Amino acid sequence: IDERWEIGKRIVEEEQNGEIRAEYGTNLLKELSAQLTFDLGKGYSQRSLAYYRLLYLYFPDRKILQTRL
């Protein structure tokens, strides 16, 4: 879970500049999915990255997430 939360955090904070959504027309998840899959292997589909982003948005404080598990 920690790795997925970290990826979600990176998507929101670095790639989306802290915004809930990326700018319209960007292929953020598609491009990031391709890069992570190339670098790390399977498990980084666009859908998975969207879920990781939601995980971070719902639980922006990692400590709260850990108490829920």
Tab-separated table of N, CA and C in Angstrom:
chain	number	residue	atom	x	y	z
A	1	ILE	N	0.832	-1.201	0.000
A	1	ILE	CA	0.000	0.000	0.000
A	1	ILE	C	0.870	1.257	0.000
A	2	ASP	N	1.974	1.237	0.731
A	2	ASP	CA	2.824	2.426	0.806
A	2	ASP	C	3.323	2.863	-0.567
A	3	GLU	N	3.742	1.903	-1.384
A	3	GLU	CA	4.243	2.249	-2.720
A	3	GLU	C	3.129	2.866	-3.560
A	4	ARG	N	1.941	2.308	-3.481
A	4	ARG	CA	0.811	2.837	-4.255
A	4	ARG	C	0.441	4.233	-3.782
A	5	TRP	N	0.462	4.457	-2.463
A	5	TRP	CA	0.161	5.771	-1.907
A	5	TRP	C	1.204	6.779	-2.386
A	6	GLU	N	2.477	6.382	-2.374
A	6	GLU	CA	3.555	7.270	-2.824
A	6	GLU	C	3.398	7.635	-4.298
A	7	ILE	N	3.010	6.673	-5.118
A	7	ILE	CA	2.791	6.957	-6.537
A	7	ILE	C	1.630	7.933	-6.687
A	8	GLY	N	0.543	7.713	-5.952
A	8	GLY	CA	-0.594	8.633	-5.987
A	8	GLY	C	-0.199	10.033	-5.557
A	9	LYS	N	0.610	10.114	-4.521
A	9	LYS	CA	1.092	11.417	-4.041
A	9	LYS	C	1.910	12.112	-5.121
A	10	ARG	N	2.790	11.355	-5.758
A	10	ARG	CA	3.622	11.947	-6.817
A	10	ARG	C	2.764	12.465	-7.962
A	11	ILE	N	1.755	11.687	-8.343
A	11	ILE	CA	0.882	12.112	-9.441
A	11	ILE	C	0.222	13.436	-9.100
A	12	VAL	N	-0.334	13.531	-7.890
A	12	VAL	CA	-1.055	14.745	-7.500
A	12	VAL	C	-0.104	15.915	-7.277
A	13	GLU	N	0.926	15.716	-6.493
A	13	GLU	CA	1.782	16.838	-6.105
A	13	GLU	C	2.759	17.279	-7.187
A	14	GLU	N	3.368	16.337	-7.872
A	14	GLU	CA	4.385	16.711	-8.854
A	14	GLU	C	3.826	16.849	-10.258
A	15	GLU	N	3.062	15.868	-10.676
A	15	GLU	CA	2.587	15.850	-12.058
A	15	GLU	C	1.379	16.757	-12.266
A	16	GLN	N	0.541	16.905	-11.239
A	16	GLN	CA	-0.664	17.730	-11.368
A	16	GLN	C	-0.520	19.053	-10.625
A	17	ASN	N	0.663	19.351	-10.142
A	17	ASN	CA	0.922	20.601	-9.421
A	17	ASN	C	-0.029	20.814	-8.253
A	18	GLY	N	-0.371	19.724	-7.554
A	18	GLY	CA	-1.239	19.814	-6.388
A	18	GLY	C	-2.716	19.901	-6.695
A	19	GLU	N	-3.075	19.940	-7.957
A	19	GLU	CA	-4.482	20.024	-8.342
A	19	GLU	C	-5.120	18.638	-8.306
A	20	ILE	N	-6.428	18.583	-8.109
A	20	ILE	CA	-7.138	17.307	-8.074
A	20	ILE	C	-7.109	16.647	-9.439
A	21	ARG	N	-7.150	17.451	-10.489
A	21	ARG	CA	-7.130	16.906	-11.853
A	21	ARG	C	-5.984	17.530	-12.638
A	22	ALA	N	-5.493	16.770	-13.585
A	22	ALA	CA	-4.470	17.308	-14.489
A	22	ALA	C	-5.142	18.274	-15.463
A	23	GLU	N	-4.345	19.075	-16.128
A	23	GLU	CA	-4.899	19.986	-17.121
A	23	GLU	C	-5.592	19.195	-18.218
A	24	TYR	N	-6.649	19.764	-18.745
A	24	TYR	CA	-7.405	19.090	-19.803
A	24	TYR	C	-6.507	18.845	-21.004
A	25	GLY	N	-6.633	17.674	-21.553
A	25	GLY	CA	-5.887	17.358	-22.764
A	25	GLY	C	-4.534	16.718	-22.529
A	26	THR	N	-4.102	16.635	-21.257
A	26	THR	CA	-2.814	15.988	-21.018
A	26	THR	C	-3.007	14.479	-20.969
A	27	ASN	N	-1.987	13.785	-21.345
A	27	ASN	CA	-2.000	12.322	-21.305
A	27	ASN	C	-1.172	11.848	-20.121
A	28	LEU	N	-1.342	12.506	-18.995
A	28	LEU	CA	-0.516	12.256	-17.826
A	28	LEU	C	-0.470	10.781	-17.446
A	29	LEU	N	-1.622	10.169	-17.211
A	29	LEU	CA	-1.636	8.781	-16.756
A	29	LEU	C	-1.129	7.827	-17.828
A	30	LYS	N	-1.437	8.121	-19.070
A	30	LYS	CA	-0.969	7.271	-20.165
A	30	LYS	C	0.555	7.282	-20.240
A	31	GLU	N	1.123	8.468	-20.187
A	31	GLU	CA	2.577	8.601	-20.280
A	31	GLU	C	3.274	8.018	-19.057
A	32	LEU	N	2.728	8.301	-17.879
A	32	LEU	CA	3.326	7.786	-16.654
A	32	LEU	C	3.214	6.267	-16.590
A	33	SER	N	2.090	5.733	-17.048
A	33	SER	CA	1.902	4.283	-17.095
A	33	SER	C	2.956	3.632	-17.977
A	34	ALA	N	3.173	4.191	-19.141
A	34	ALA	CA	4.169	3.640	-20.061
A	34	ALA	C	5.565	3.684	-19.446
A	35	GLN	N	5.897	4.789	-18.799
A	35	GLN	CA	7.227	4.930	-18.206
A	35	GLN	C	7.428	3.963	-17.042
A	36	LEU	N	6.441	3.877	-16.133
A	36	LEU	CA	6.579	2.978	-14.982
A	36	LEU	C	6.597	1.515	-15.411
A	37	THR	N	5.793	1.176	-16.401
A	37	THR	CA	5.779	-0.199	-16.901
A	37	THR	C	7.126	-0.539	-17.526
A	38	PHE	N	7.694	0.386	-18.259
A	38	PHE	CA	9.013	0.173	-18.863
A	38	PHE	C	10.083	0.003	-17.782
A	39	ASP	N	10.023	0.877	-16.766
A	39	ASP	CA	11.044	0.872	-15.714
A	39	ASP	C	10.877	-0.271	-14.714
A	40	LEU	N	9.615	-0.561	-14.335
A	40	LEU	CA	9.373	-1.467	-13.210
A	40	LEU	C	8.609	-2.736	-13.551
A	41	GLY	N	8.016	-2.798	-14.730
A	41	GLY	CA	7.252	-3.984	-15.113
A	41	GLY	C	5.755	-3.783	-14.944
A	42	LYS	N	5.034	-4.886	-14.926
A	42	LYS	CA	3.571	-4.841	-14.879
A	42	LYS	C	3.055	-4.247	-13.568
A	43	GLY	N	1.773	-3.824	-13.611
A	43	GLY	CA	1.121	-3.314	-12.414
A	43	GLY	C	0.895	-1.819	-12.415
A	44	TYR	N	1.201	-1.167	-13.523
A	44	TYR	CA	1.100	0.287	-13.581
A	44	TYR	C	0.243	0.742	-14.758
A	45	SER	N	-0.901	0.107	-14.926
A	45	SER	CA	-1.815	0.498	-15.995
A	45	SER	C	-2.400	1.874	-15.679
A	46	GLN	N	-2.998	2.493	-16.675
A	46	GLN	CA	-3.636	3.796	-16.457
A	46	GLN	C	-4.697	3.694	-15.376
A	47	ARG	N	-5.463	2.617	-15.397
A	47	ARG	CA	-6.513	2.421	-14.395
A	47	ARG	C	-5.903	2.290	-12.999
A	48	SER	N	-4.830	1.521	-12.885
A	48	SER	CA	-4.167	1.371	-11.586
A	48	SER	C	-3.663	2.718	-11.079
A	49	LEU	N	-3.068	3.496	-11.950
A	49	LEU	CA	-2.566	4.808	-11.549
A	49	LEU	C	-3.702	5.725	-11.113
A	50	ALA	N	-4.847	5.621	-11.771
A	50	ALA	CA	-6.009	6.414	-11.365
A	50	ALA	C	-6.445	6.019	-9.957
A	51	TYR	N	-6.406	4.719	-9.656
A	51	TYR	CA	-6.747	4.255	-8.308
A	51	TYR	C	-5.711	4.716	-7.285
A	52	TYR	N	-4.451	4.707	-7.652
A	52	TYR	CA	-3.403	5.163	-6.734
A	52	TYR	C	-3.588	6.650	-6.427
A	53	ARG	N	-3.954	7.406	-7.446
A	53	ARG	CA	-4.208	8.838	-7.249
A	53	ARG	C	-5.384	9.040	-6.299
A	54	LEU	N	-6.447	8.259	-6.488
A	54	LEU	CA	-7.604	8.353	-5.592
A	54	LEU	C	-7.241	7.961	-4.167
A	55	LEU	N	-6.416	6.946	-4.014
A	55	LEU	CA	-5.972	6.527	-2.687
A	55	LEU	C	-5.324	7.701	-1.965
A	56	TYR	N	-4.459	8.415	-2.655
A	56	TYR	CA	-3.806	9.575	-2.045
A	56	TYR	C	-4.806	10.702	-1.771
A	57	LEU	N	-5.725	10.944	-2.689
A	57	LEU	CA	-6.693	12.025	-2.491
A	57	LEU	C	-7.626	11.741	-1.316
A	58	TYR	N	-8.008	10.481	-1.124
A	58	TYR	CA	-8.878	10.118	-0.004
A	58	TYR	C	-8.125	10.077	1.319
A	59	PHE	N	-6.850	9.740	1.270
A	59	PHE	CA	-6.030	9.630	2.471
A	59	PHE	C	-4.726	10.406	2.289
A	60	PRO	N	-4.788	11.749	2.282
A	60	PRO	CA	-3.576	12.532	2.058
A	60	PRO	C	-2.563	12.407	3.204
A	61	ASP	N	-3.040	11.997	4.370
A	61	ASP	CA	-2.151	11.758	5.510
A	61	ASP	C	-1.908	10.255	5.620
A	62	ARG	N	-0.695	9.846	5.390
A	62	ARG	CA	-0.363	8.415	5.383
A	62	ARG	C	-0.705	7.748	6.717
A	63	LYS	N	-0.584	8.466	7.807
A	63	LYS	CA	-0.874	7.887	9.123
A	63	LYS	C	-2.332	7.460	9.231
A	64	ILE	N	-3.228	8.232	8.663
A	64	ILE	CA	-4.651	7.880	8.685
A	64	ILE	C	-4.877	6.618	7.876
A	65	LEU	N	-4.250	6.517	6.737
A	65	LEU	CA	-4.377	5.322	5.904
A	65	LEU	C	-3.903	4.093	6.661
A	66	GLN	N	-2.788	4.190	7.342
A	66	GLN	CA	-2.237	3.042	8.056
A	66	GLN	C	-3.138	2.601	9.200
A	67	THR	N	-3.854	3.529	9.833
A	67	THR	CA	-4.768	3.138	10.911
A	67	THR	C	-6.018	2.472	10.361
A	68	ARG	N	-6.346	2.740	9.098
A	68	ARG	CA	-7.517	2.127	8.468
A	68	ARG	C	-7.256	0.700	8.018
A	69	LEU	N	-6.001	0.333	7.880
A	69	LEU	CA	-5.653	-1.003	7.400
A	69	LEU	C	-5.544	-1.913	8.537
